[in-house]
Amino acid sequence: MNNERFEKLIAILRSVSLSSEEKAEMFRNIKTAIAEDAFREELKPKAFSSFNFGFLRIFANRYAIAVVCLVVLVVSSAGISQAAEKSLPGDFLYPVKIQFNEKIKASFANTPVKKAKVESDLTIKRLEEAEALSAQGKLDAQKKESITKSLTKHSEEVTKNITKVRENVSHGAAVDLDDQLGLSLEEHTKVLDQLSEGTEDAKEPEEQKQSFENKHDGSQNDSKRVIKELKNRAEKSSHRKDDTNNRVNEGTVPVQ
Amino acid sequence: MNELDFEKTYNEFADSIFRHCFFRVSSREVAKDLTQETFVKTWQALEKGKEVYNMKAFLYKVATNLIIDYYRKHKEVSLDDLQEKGVDFVKESRQAPDFMDLQVVLREVYSLPEKYRQVLMMRYIEDLSVIEIADMISVSENTVSVQIHRGIQMIKKNLNIEELNE
């Protein structure tokens, strides 16, 4: 027994093969199987159906549902909040603007300076709303009252925070803030006049309601006082500007 | 690959794949079915855009996987079954050198453990290199070399061969 026997063994094993008929028949079978497979593929539903509805499988997972709901909520809230920014008193989304957008904005102001700036901006925004309503002929007594009430609130906050700035930060910073608001108010003196008329007009029918009389009179007086303060602030700012201009013209104040 | 190329590939490798299957499943008919399935699956893979760099290696891999599936579904065939089916081993009598010799040799081959039989057949019948075998059956080259060595030792012992080169 030696390598020759092993070689013979290998030769015998190598002799195992397909006959030519078997080979030909097998190839025919392979072609038929391939053709049938191709036909089955043709009959299968097209990819677009699984593409269209495949995304629904995401709902099989409850965590996925929670995430989708959260995303929808955030996206829709952001959309509503954005749309509310352009709303005016009496609009459907106006309460969202006042109660949500502006409160969030105010909550980010963490120093008296920032608070004063935010409240000044909101004061101006109320006046711009009043102007927009006036231009549309929709500035009735009720809306004037609502705007004036809001103005009163913001203006008081501005005054409170400017006082804090004066006491805790610096007198100069407080004057700057005051000036900034005054300069902005200058552009809205007309609407301030309209609003001051409004508070007087709105007073007459309210006088009949005895139960609210005292309270109403109090708020009316506050509103009148605040509007007067705002007008004064605008006037002061205007005078200060005129003074500065005169001094610049006379050469006592250097031009920056 | 077009149909013509595929037919060429079939003619080139059909016998090798058939032998590979035959020495593993010990049934000519099952080996023919597995060979046929190997080529169908290979065509389908090519149709789906599978890039095949070594067609021979790919065919052996597909065939090996089909054989594994076959073993999972069927119980092992005993040597007695093999003897009963012996007449089915080679159809073309002119290609069989000696029917009795083949019976004896196959008896020896099937007496080897499956893992040694597989690598020995691939190495000595199909002339595949150790690297190719390792790639086809997804084991290390070292494992293939060890299995070939041990398989040869068993054949030496069984056939009483003293001087056999590996």
CSV table of C-alpha atoms in Angstrom, one decimal:
chain,number,residue,atom,x,y,z
A,1,MET,CA,0.0,0.0,0.0
A,2,ASN,CA,1.5,3.3,-1.0
A,3,ASN,CA,0.8,6.7,-2.7
A,4,GLU,CA,-0.3,4.8,-5.9
A,5,ARG,CA,-3.2,3.4,-4.1
A,6,PHE,CA,-4.1,6.8,-2.8
A,7,GLU,CA,-3.9,8.2,-6.3
A,8,LYS,CA,-6.2,5.5,-7.5
A,9,LEU,CA,-8.6,6.3,-4.7
A,10,ILE,CA,-8.6,9.9,-5.8
A,11,ALA,CA,-9.1,9.0,-9.4
A,12,ILE,CA,-12.0,6.8,-8.5
A,13,LEU,CA,-13.6,9.6,-6.5
A,14,ARG,CA,-13.0,12.1,-9.3
A,15,SER,CA,-14.8,9.8,-11.6
A,16,VAL,CA,-18.0,10.6,-9.8
A,17,SER,CA,-19.8,13.1,-12.1
A,18,LEU,CA,-23.0,13.9,-13.8
A,19,SER,CA,-23.8,12.2,-17.1
A,20,SER,CA,-24.1,14.5,-20.1
A,21,GLU,CA,-27.9,13.8,-20.1
A,22,GLU,CA,-28.1,14.6,-16.4
A,23,LYS,CA,-26.1,17.8,-16.9
A,24,ALA,CA,-28.4,18.9,-19.8
A,25,GLU,CA,-31.5,18.1,-17.9
A,26,MET,CA,-30.3,19.9,-14.8
A,27,PHE,CA,-29.5,23.0,-16.8
A,28,ARG,CA,-33.1,23.0,-18.3
A,29,ASN,CA,-34.5,22.6,-14.8
A,30,ILE,CA,-32.3,25.6,-13.6
A,31,LYS,CA,-33.6,27.7,-16.5
A,32,THR,CA,-37.2,26.8,-15.7
A,33,ALA,CA,-36.7,27.5,-12.0
A,34,ILE,CA,-35.1,30.9,-12.8
A,35,ALA,CA,-38.0,31.8,-15.2
A,36,GLU,CA,-40.6,30.7,-12.6
A,37,ASP,CA,-38.9,32.8,-10.0
A,38,ALA,CA,-38.8,35.8,-12.3
A,39,PHE,CA,-42.5,35.3,-13.0
A,40,ARG,CA,-43.3,35.2,-9.2
A,41,GLU,CA,-41.3,38.4,-8.7
A,42,GLU,CA,-43.5,40.0,-11.4
A,43,LEU,CA,-46.6,39.0,-9.6
A,44,LYS,CA,-45.4,40.3,-6.2
A,45,PRO,CA,-46.9,43.7,-5.1
A,46,LYS,CA,-44.8,46.5,-6.3
A,47,ALA,CA,-42.4,48.3,-4.0
A,48,PHE,CA,-44.4,51.5,-3.9
A,49,SER,CA,-47.2,49.9,-1.8
A,50,SER,CA,-44.7,48.9,0.9
A,51,PHE,CA,-43.1,52.4,0.6
A,52,ASN,CA,-46.4,54.2,1.0
A,53,PHE,CA,-47.5,52.3,4.0
A,54,GLY,CA,-44.2,51.1,5.5
A,55,PHE,CA,-44.0,54.1,7.7
A,56,LEU,CA,-47.2,52.9,9.5
A,57,ARG,CA,-45.1,50.2,11.0
A,58,ILE,CA,-43.6,52.8,13.3
A,59,PHE,CA,-46.9,52.8,15.2
A,60,ALA,CA,-46.2,49.2,16.3
A,61,ASN,CA,-43.9,50.6,19.0
A,62,ARG,CA,-45.6,52.6,21.8
A,63,TYR,CA,-42.4,54.6,22.5
A,64,ALA,CA,-42.4,55.6,18.8
A,65,ILE,CA,-46.1,56.8,19.2
A,66,ALA,CA,-45.1,58.9,22.2
A,67,VAL,CA,-42.2,60.4,20.4
A,68,VAL,CA,-44.3,61.1,17.3
A,69,CYS,CA,-47.0,62.8,19.5
A,70,LEU,CA,-44.4,64.9,21.2
A,71,VAL,CA,-42.9,66.0,17.9
A,72,VAL,CA,-46.4,66.8,16.5
A,73,LEU,CA,-47.2,68.7,19.7
A,74,VAL,CA,-44.0,70.7,19.7
A,75,VAL,CA,-44.2,71.5,15.9
A,76,SER,CA,-47.9,72.5,16.1
A,77,SER,CA,-47.3,74.6,19.3
A,78,ALA,CA,-44.4,76.4,17.6
A,79,GLY,CA,-46.6,77.0,14.6
A,80,ILE,CA,-49.5,78.4,16.7
A,81,SER,CA,-47.1,80.5,18.7
A,82,GLN,CA,-45.6,81.9,15.5
A,83,ALA,CA,-49.0,82.7,14.1
A,84,ALA,CA,-50.2,84.3,17.4
A,85,GLU,CA,-47.3,86.8,17.1
A,86,LYS,CA,-49.2,88.7,14.4
A,87,SER,CA,-52.6,88.6,16.1
A,88,LEU,CA,-54.4,91.8,17.4
A,89,PRO,CA,-56.8,92.3,20.3
A,90,GLY,CA,-60.0,90.5,19.5
A,91,ASP,CA,-58.3,87.8,17.4
A,92,PHE,CA,-58.6,84.2,18.2
A,93,LEU,CA,-54.9,83.7,18.9
A,94,TYR,CA,-54.4,87.0,20.8
A,95,PRO,CA,-54.6,85.3,24.2
A,96,VAL,CA,-51.8,82.9,23.1
A,97,LYS,CA,-49.7,85.9,22.3
A,98,ILE,CA,-50.3,87.6,25.7
A,99,GLN,CA,-50.5,84.6,28.0
A,100,PHE,CA,-47.9,82.3,26.4
A,101,ASN,CA,-45.5,84.0,24.1
A,102,GLU,CA,-45.0,87.2,26.1
A,103,LYS,CA,-44.9,85.4,29.4
A,104,ILE,CA,-42.2,83.1,28.1
A,105,LYS,CA,-40.2,86.1,26.8
A,106,ALA,CA,-40.5,87.9,30.1
A,107,SER,CA,-39.5,84.8,32.1
A,108,PHE,CA,-36.1,84.8,30.3
A,109,ALA,CA,-35.3,88.3,31.5
A,110,ASN,CA,-33.4,87.6,34.7
A,111,THR,CA,-32.0,91.1,35.5
A,112,PRO,CA,-33.8,94.4,36.1
A,113,VAL,CA,-32.1,95.8,32.9
A,114,LYS,CA,-33.4,93.0,30.8
A,115,LYS,CA,-36.8,93.1,32.5
A,116,ALA,CA,-37.1,96.8,31.8
A,117,LYS,CA,-36.2,96.3,28.1
A,118,VAL,CA,-38.7,93.5,27.7
A,119,GLU,CA,-41.5,95.5,29.4
A,120,SER,CA,-40.6,98.5,27.3
A,121,ASP,CA,-40.8,96.4,24.1
A,122,LEU,CA,-44.2,95.1,25.2
A,123,THR,CA,-45.4,98.6,26.0
A,124,ILE,CA,-44.5,99.7,22.4
A,125,LYS,CA,-46.0,96.5,21.0
A,126,ARG,CA,-49.4,97.4,22.7
A,127,LEU,CA,-49.2,100.8,21.1
A,128,GLU,CA,-48.4,99.3,17.7
A,129,GLU,CA,-51.4,97.0,18.1
A,130,ALA,CA,-53.6,100.0,18.9
A,131,GLU,CA,-52.3,101.7,15.7
A,132,ALA,CA,-53.0,98.7,13.6
A,133,LEU,CA,-56.5,98.4,14.9
A,134,SER,CA,-57.1,102.2,14.4
A,135,ALA,CA,-55.9,101.8,10.8
A,136,GLN,CA,-58.4,99.1,10.3
A,137,GLY,CA,-61.1,101.1,12.0
A,138,LYS,CA,-61.5,98.5,14.7
A,139,LEU,CA,-60.2,100.4,17.7
A,140,ASP,CA,-63.5,100.5,19.7
A,141,ALA,CA,-63.9,101.5,23.4
A,142,GLN,CA,-63.6,97.8,24.6
A,143,LYS,CA,-60.3,97.3,22.7
A,144,LYS,CA,-59.0,100.6,23.9
A,145,GLU,CA,-59.7,99.6,27.4
A,146,SER,CA,-58.1,96.2,27.1
A,147,ILE,CA,-55.0,97.8,25.5
A,148,THR,CA,-54.8,100.5,28.1
A,149,LYS,CA,-55.0,97.9,30.9
A,150,SER,CA,-52.1,96.0,29.4
A,151,LEU,CA,-50.2,99.2,28.8
A,152,THR,CA,-50.7,100.1,32.4
A,153,LYS,CA,-49.3,96.8,33.6
A,154,HIS,CA,-46.2,96.9,31.3
A,155,SER,CA,-45.5,100.6,32.0
A,156,GLU,CA,-45.6,100.0,35.8
A,157,GLU,CA,-43.2,97.1,35.3
A,158,VAL,CA,-40.9,99.4,33.3
A,159,THR,CA,-41.0,102.1,36.0
A,160,LYS,CA,-40.4,99.5,38.7
A,161,ASN,CA,-37.4,98.0,37.0
A,162,ILE,CA,-35.9,101.3,36.0
A,163,THR,CA,-36.0,102.3,39.6
A,164,LYS,CA,-34.3,99.0,40.5
A,165,VAL,CA,-31.6,99.7,37.9
A,166,ARG,CA,-31.1,103.2,39.3
A,167,GLU,CA,-30.8,101.9,42.8
A,168,ASN,CA,-28.7,98.7,42.2
A,169,VAL,CA,-26.9,99.2,38.9
A,170,SER,CA,-26.3,102.9,37.9
A,171,HIS,CA,-28.1,106.1,37.4
A,172,GLY,CA,-26.7,106.3,33.8
A,173,ALA,CA,-28.1,102.9,32.9
A,174,ALA,CA,-31.5,103.9,34.2
A,175,VAL,CA,-31.5,107.1,32.2
A,176,ASP,CA,-30.5,105.2,29.1
A,177,LEU,CA,-33.5,102.8,29.5
A,178,ASP,CA,-35.8,105.7,30.2
A,179,ASP,CA,-34.5,107.5,27.1
A,180,GLN,CA,-34.9,104.4,24.9
A,181,LEU,CA,-38.5,104.0,25.9
A,182,GLY,CA,-39.1,107.8,25.6
A,183,LEU,CA,-37.7,107.8,22.0
A,184,SER,CA,-39.8,104.9,21.0
A,185,LEU,CA,-42.9,106.5,22.5
A,186,GLU,CA,-42.4,109.6,20.5
A,187,GLU,CA,-43.5,107.8,17.4
A,188,HIS,CA,-46.8,106.7,19.0
A,189,THR,CA,-48.0,110.0,20.6
A,190,LYS,CA,-51.0,110.0,18.3
A,191,VAL,CA,-52.3,106.7,19.4
A,192,LEU,CA,-51.6,107.6,23.0
A,193,ASP,CA,-54.0,110.6,22.5
A,194,GLN,CA,-56.5,108.2,21.0
A,195,LEU,CA,-56.3,105.9,24.0
A,196,SER,CA,-56.6,108.7,26.5
A,197,GLU,CA,-59.8,109.7,24.7
A,198,GLY,CA,-60.9,106.1,24.9
A,199,THR,CA,-60.6,105.8,28.6
A,200,GLU,CA,-62.8,108.9,29.0
A,201,ASP,CA,-65.4,107.6,26.5
A,202,ALA,CA,-65.5,104.2,28.1
A,203,LYS,CA,-66.1,105.7,31.4
A,204,GLU,CA,-69.7,106.9,30.7
A,205,PRO,CA,-71.5,103.6,30.2
A,206,GLU,CA,-69.5,102.1,33.1
A,207,GLU,CA,-70.8,104.7,35.4
A,208,GLN,CA,-74.2,103.0,35.4
A,209,LYS,CA,-72.7,99.8,36.9
A,210,GLN,CA,-72.7,100.8,40.6
A,211,SER,CA,-71.2,97.6,41.9
A,212,PHE,CA,-68.1,98.0,39.9
A,213,GLU,CA,-68.0,101.7,40.2
A,214,ASN,CA,-65.2,102.1,42.7
A,215,LYS,CA,-63.0,99.5,41.3
A,216,HIS,CA,-63.6,100.7,37.7
A,217,ASP,CA,-62.9,104.3,38.7
A,218,GLY,CA,-59.6,103.2,40.3
A,219,SER,CA,-58.4,101.4,37.2
A,220,GLN,CA,-59.6,104.2,35.0
A,221,ASN,CA,-57.6,106.6,37.0
A,222,ASP,CA,-54.6,104.3,36.9
A,223,SER,CA,-54.9,104.1,33.1
A,224,LYS,CA,-55.2,107.8,32.7
A,225,ARG,CA,-52.3,108.3,35.0
A,226,VAL,CA,-50.1,105.8,33.1
A,227,ILE,CA,-51.0,107.2,29.7
A,228,LYS,CA,-50.2,110.6,31.0
A,229,GLU,CA,-46.9,109.3,32.2
A,230,LEU,CA,-46.1,107.7,28.9
A,231,LYS,CA,-46.9,111.0,27.1
A,232,ASN,CA,-44.7,112.9,29.5
A,233,ARG,CA,-41.9,110.4,29.0
A,234,ALA,CA,-42.2,110.9,25.2
A,235,GLU,CA,-42.3,114.7,25.6
A,236,LYS,CA,-39.3,114.7,28.0
A,237,SER,CA,-37.4,112.5,25.6
A,238,SER,CA,-38.2,114.9,22.8
A,239,HIS,CA,-37.0,117.9,24.8
A,240,ARG,CA,-33.9,116.1,25.8
A,241,LYS,CA,-33.2,115.3,22.1
A,242,ASP,CA,-33.9,119.0,21.2
A,243,ASP,CA,-31.5,120.2,24.0
A,244,THR,CA,-28.8,117.8,22.9
A,245,ASN,CA,-29.2,119.0,19.3
A,246,ASN,CA,-29.0,122.6,20.3
A,247,ARG,CA,-25.9,122.0,22.4
A,248,VAL,CA,-24.3,120.1,19.6
A,249,ASN,CA,-25.1,123.1,17.3
A,250,GLU,CA,-23.7,125.5,19.8
A,251,GLY,CA,-20.6,123.3,20.2
A,252,THR,CA,-21.0,122.7,23.9
A,253,VAL,CA,-21.4,118.9,23.4
A,254,PRO,CA,-19.0,117.1,21.2
A,255,VAL,CA,-20.6,115.1,18.3
A,256,GLN,CA,-19.9,111.4,18.8
B,1,MET,CA,-23.5,38.0,-16.1
B,2,ASN,CA,-25.6,37.1,-19.1
B,3,GLU,CA,-27.2,33.7,-19.8
B,4,LEU,CA,-24.3,32.6,-22.0
B,5,ASP,CA,-21.7,33.3,-19.3
B,6,PHE,CA,-23.9,31.6,-16.8
B,7,GLU,CA,-24.1,28.5,-19.0
B,8,LYS,CA,-20.3,28.4,-19.3
B,9,THR,CA,-20.0,28.7,-15.5
B,10,TYR,CA,-22.5,25.9,-15.1
B,11,ASN,CA,-20.6,23.6,-17.6
B,12,GLU,CA,-17.3,24.4,-15.8
B,13,PHE,CA,-18.4,23.8,-12.2
B,14,ALA,CA,-21.5,21.6,-12.3
B,15,ASP,CA,-19.5,18.3,-11.8
B,16,SER,CA,-17.3,19.8,-9.0
B,17,ILE,CA,-20.3,21.1,-7.1
B,18,PHE,CA,-22.2,17.9,-7.7
B,19,ARG,CA,-19.2,15.9,-6.2
B,20,HIS,CA,-19.0,18.3,-3.3
B,21,CYS,CA,-22.6,17.7,-2.5
B,22,PHE,CA,-22.5,13.9,-3.3
B,23,PHE,CA,-19.7,13.2,-0.8
B,24,ARG,CA,-21.5,15.1,1.9
B,25,VAL,CA,-25.1,13.8,1.5
B,26,SER,CA,-24.3,10.3,0.1
B,27,SER,CA,-27.3,10.4,-2.3
B,28,ARG,CA,-27.0,11.0,-6.0
B,29,GLU,CA,-30.5,12.3,-6.3
B,30,VAL,CA,-30.2,14.6,-3.3
B,31,ALA,CA,-26.8,15.8,-4.6
B,32,LYS,CA,-28.3,16.6,-8.0
B,33,ASP,CA,-31.1,18.6,-6.3
B,34,LEU,CA,-28.6,20.5,-4.2
B,35,THR,CA,-26.4,21.2,-7.3
B,36,GLN,CA,-29.4,22.5,-9.2
B,37,GLU,CA,-30.4,24.7,-6.2
B,38,THR,CA,-26.9,26.0,-5.9
B,39,PHE,CA,-27.0,27.4,-9.5
B,40,VAL,CA,-30.5,28.8,-9.1
B,41,LYS,CA,-29.5,30.6,-6.0
B,42,THR,CA,-26.3,31.9,-7.6
B,43,TRP,CA,-28.3,33.3,-10.6
B,44,GLN,CA,-30.8,35.0,-8.2
B,45,ALA,CA,-28.0,36.6,-6.2
B,46,LEU,CA,-26.4,37.9,-9.5
B,47,GLU,CA,-29.7,39.2,-10.6
B,48,LYS,CA,-30.1,41.1,-7.4
B,49,GLY,CA,-26.8,42.8,-8.1
B,50,LYS,CA,-24.5,40.7,-5.9
B,51,GLU,CA,-20.9,41.3,-6.9
B,52,VAL,CA,-19.1,38.0,-7.2
B,53,TYR,CA,-15.3,38.2,-7.5
B,54,ASN,CA,-14.5,34.5,-7.2
B,55,MET,CA,-17.3,32.4,-8.9
B,56,LYS,CA,-15.9,29.0,-7.8
B,57,ALA,CA,-15.6,30.1,-4.2
B,58,PHE,CA,-19.1,31.6,-4.3
B,59,LEU,CA,-20.6,28.4,-5.7
B,60,TYR,CA,-19.0,26.2,-3.1
B,61,LYS,CA,-20.2,28.6,-0.3
B,62,VAL,CA,-23.8,28.4,-1.6
B,63,ALA,CA,-23.6,24.6,-1.9
B,64,THR,CA,-22.1,24.2,1.6
B,65,ASN,CA,-25.0,26.3,3.0
B,66,LEU,CA,-27.5,24.2,1.2
B,67,ILE,CA,-25.9,21.0,2.5
B,68,ILE,CA,-26.0,22.4,6.0
B,69,ASP,CA,-29.7,23.2,5.5
B,70,TYR,CA,-30.3,19.7,4.2
B,71,TYR,CA,-28.6,18.1,7.3
B,72,ARG,CA,-30.8,20.2,9.5
B,73,LYS,CA,-33.9,18.9,7.9
B,74,HIS,CA,-32.8,15.3,7.5
B,75,LYS,CA,-31.3,12.7,9.8
B,76,GLU,CA,-27.8,11.4,8.9
B,77,VAL,CA,-27.7,8.6,6.4
B,78,SER,CA,-26.1,5.5,7.7
B,79,LEU,CA,-23.5,3.4,5.9
B,80,ASP,CA,-26.1,0.7,5.5
B,81,ASP,CA,-28.2,3.1,3.6
B,82,LEU,CA,-25.2,4.1,1.6
B,83,GLN,CA,-24.6,0.4,0.6
B,84,GLU,CA,-28.2,0.1,-0.5
B,85,LYS,CA,-27.9,3.2,-2.6
B,86,GLY,CA,-24.5,2.1,-4.0
B,87,VAL,CA,-25.9,1.2,-7.4
B,88,ASP,CA,-26.9,4.8,-7.8
B,89,PHE,CA,-23.5,6.3,-7.3
B,90,VAL,CA,-22.4,6.4,-10.9
B,91,LYS,CA,-24.8,6.2,-13.8
B,92,GLU,CA,-22.5,6.2,-16.7
B,93,SER,CA,-20.7,2.9,-16.4
B,94,ARG,CA,-18.1,4.0,-18.9
B,95,GLN,CA,-17.0,6.8,-16.6
B,96,ALA,CA,-16.7,4.5,-13.6
B,97,PRO,CA,-13.3,2.8,-13.6
B,98,ASP,CA,-14.4,-0.1,-11.4
B,99,PHE,CA,-17.7,-0.3,-9.7
B,100,MET,CA,-16.4,-2.6,-6.9
B,101,ASP,CA,-13.4,-0.3,-6.4
B,102,LEU,CA,-15.7,2.7,-6.1
B,103,GLN,CA,-17.8,0.9,-3.5
B,104,VAL,CA,-14.7,0.2,-1.4
B,105,VAL,CA,-13.4,3.7,-1.7
B,106,LEU,CA,-16.7,5.3,-0.8
B,107,ARG,CA,-17.0,3.0,2.2
B,108,GLU,CA,-13.6,4.3,3.3
B,109,VAL,CA,-14.6,7.9,2.6
B,110,TYR,CA,-17.9,7.7,4.5
B,111,SER,CA,-16.2,6.1,7.4
B,112,LEU,CA,-14.3,9.4,7.9
B,113,PRO,CA,-15.8,12.0,10.3
B,114,GLU,CA,-17.8,14.6,8.4
B,115,LYS,CA,-15.4,17.5,9.0
B,116,TYR,CA,-12.4,15.5,7.7
B,117,ARG,CA,-14.3,14.1,4.8
B,118,GLN,CA,-15.3,17.6,3.6
B,119,VAL,CA,-11.9,19.1,3.6
B,120,LEU,CA,-10.2,16.0,2.1
B,121,MET,CA,-12.7,15.9,-0.7
B,122,MET,CA,-12.2,19.6,-1.4
B,123,ARG,CA,-8.5,19.4,-1.2
B,124,TYR,CA,-7.8,16.2,-3.2
B,125,ILE,CA,-10.8,15.7,-5.4
B,126,GLU,CA,-11.5,19.3,-6.3
B,127,ASP,CA,-7.9,20.5,-6.1
B,128,LEU,CA,-8.8,23.5,-4.0
B,129,SER,CA,-6.1,25.3,-2.0
B,130,VAL,CA,-6.2,25.5,1.8
B,131,ILE,CA,-6.9,29.2,1.5
B,132,GLU,CA,-9.8,28.6,-0.8
B,133,ILE,CA,-11.3,25.9,1.5
B,134,ALA,CA,-10.9,28.1,4.6
B,135,ASP,CA,-12.7,30.9,2.8
B,136,MET,CA,-15.5,28.6,1.5
B,137,ILE,CA,-16.3,26.9,4.8
B,138,SER,CA,-15.6,30.0,6.9
B,139,VAL,CA,-12.8,28.6,9.2
B,140,SER,CA,-9.2,29.5,9.6
B,141,GLU,CA,-6.5,28.1,7.3
B,142,ASN,CA,-4.9,26.5,10.3
B,143,THR,CA,-8.1,24.6,11.1
B,144,VAL,CA,-8.3,23.3,7.5
B,145,SER,CA,-4.6,22.2,7.6
B,146,VAL,CA,-5.1,20.4,10.8
B,147,GLN,CA,-8.3,18.7,9.5
B,148,ILE,CA,-6.5,17.6,6.3
B,149,HIS,CA,-3.6,16.2,8.3
B,150,ARG,CA,-5.9,14.2,10.7
B,151,GLY,CA,-8.1,13.0,7.8
B,152,ILE,CA,-5.0,11.7,6.0
B,153,GLN,CA,-3.8,9.9,9.2
B,154,MET,CA,-7.2,8.2,9.4
B,155,ILE,CA,-7.0,7.1,5.7
B,156,LYS,CA,-3.5,5.8,6.2
B,157,LYS,CA,-4.7,3.8,9.2
B,158,ASN,CA,-7.9,2.5,7.5
B,159,LEU,CA,-6.2,1.6,4.2
B,160,ASN,CA,-3.0,0.5,5.8
B,161,ILE,CA,-1.0,3.0,3.8
B,162,GLU,CA,2.5,3.5,5.2
B,163,GLU,CA,4.0,6.2,3.0
B,164,LEU,CA,1.5,8.8,2.1
B,165,ASN,CA,2.4,12.4,1.4
B,166,GLU,CA,0.0,15.1,2.6
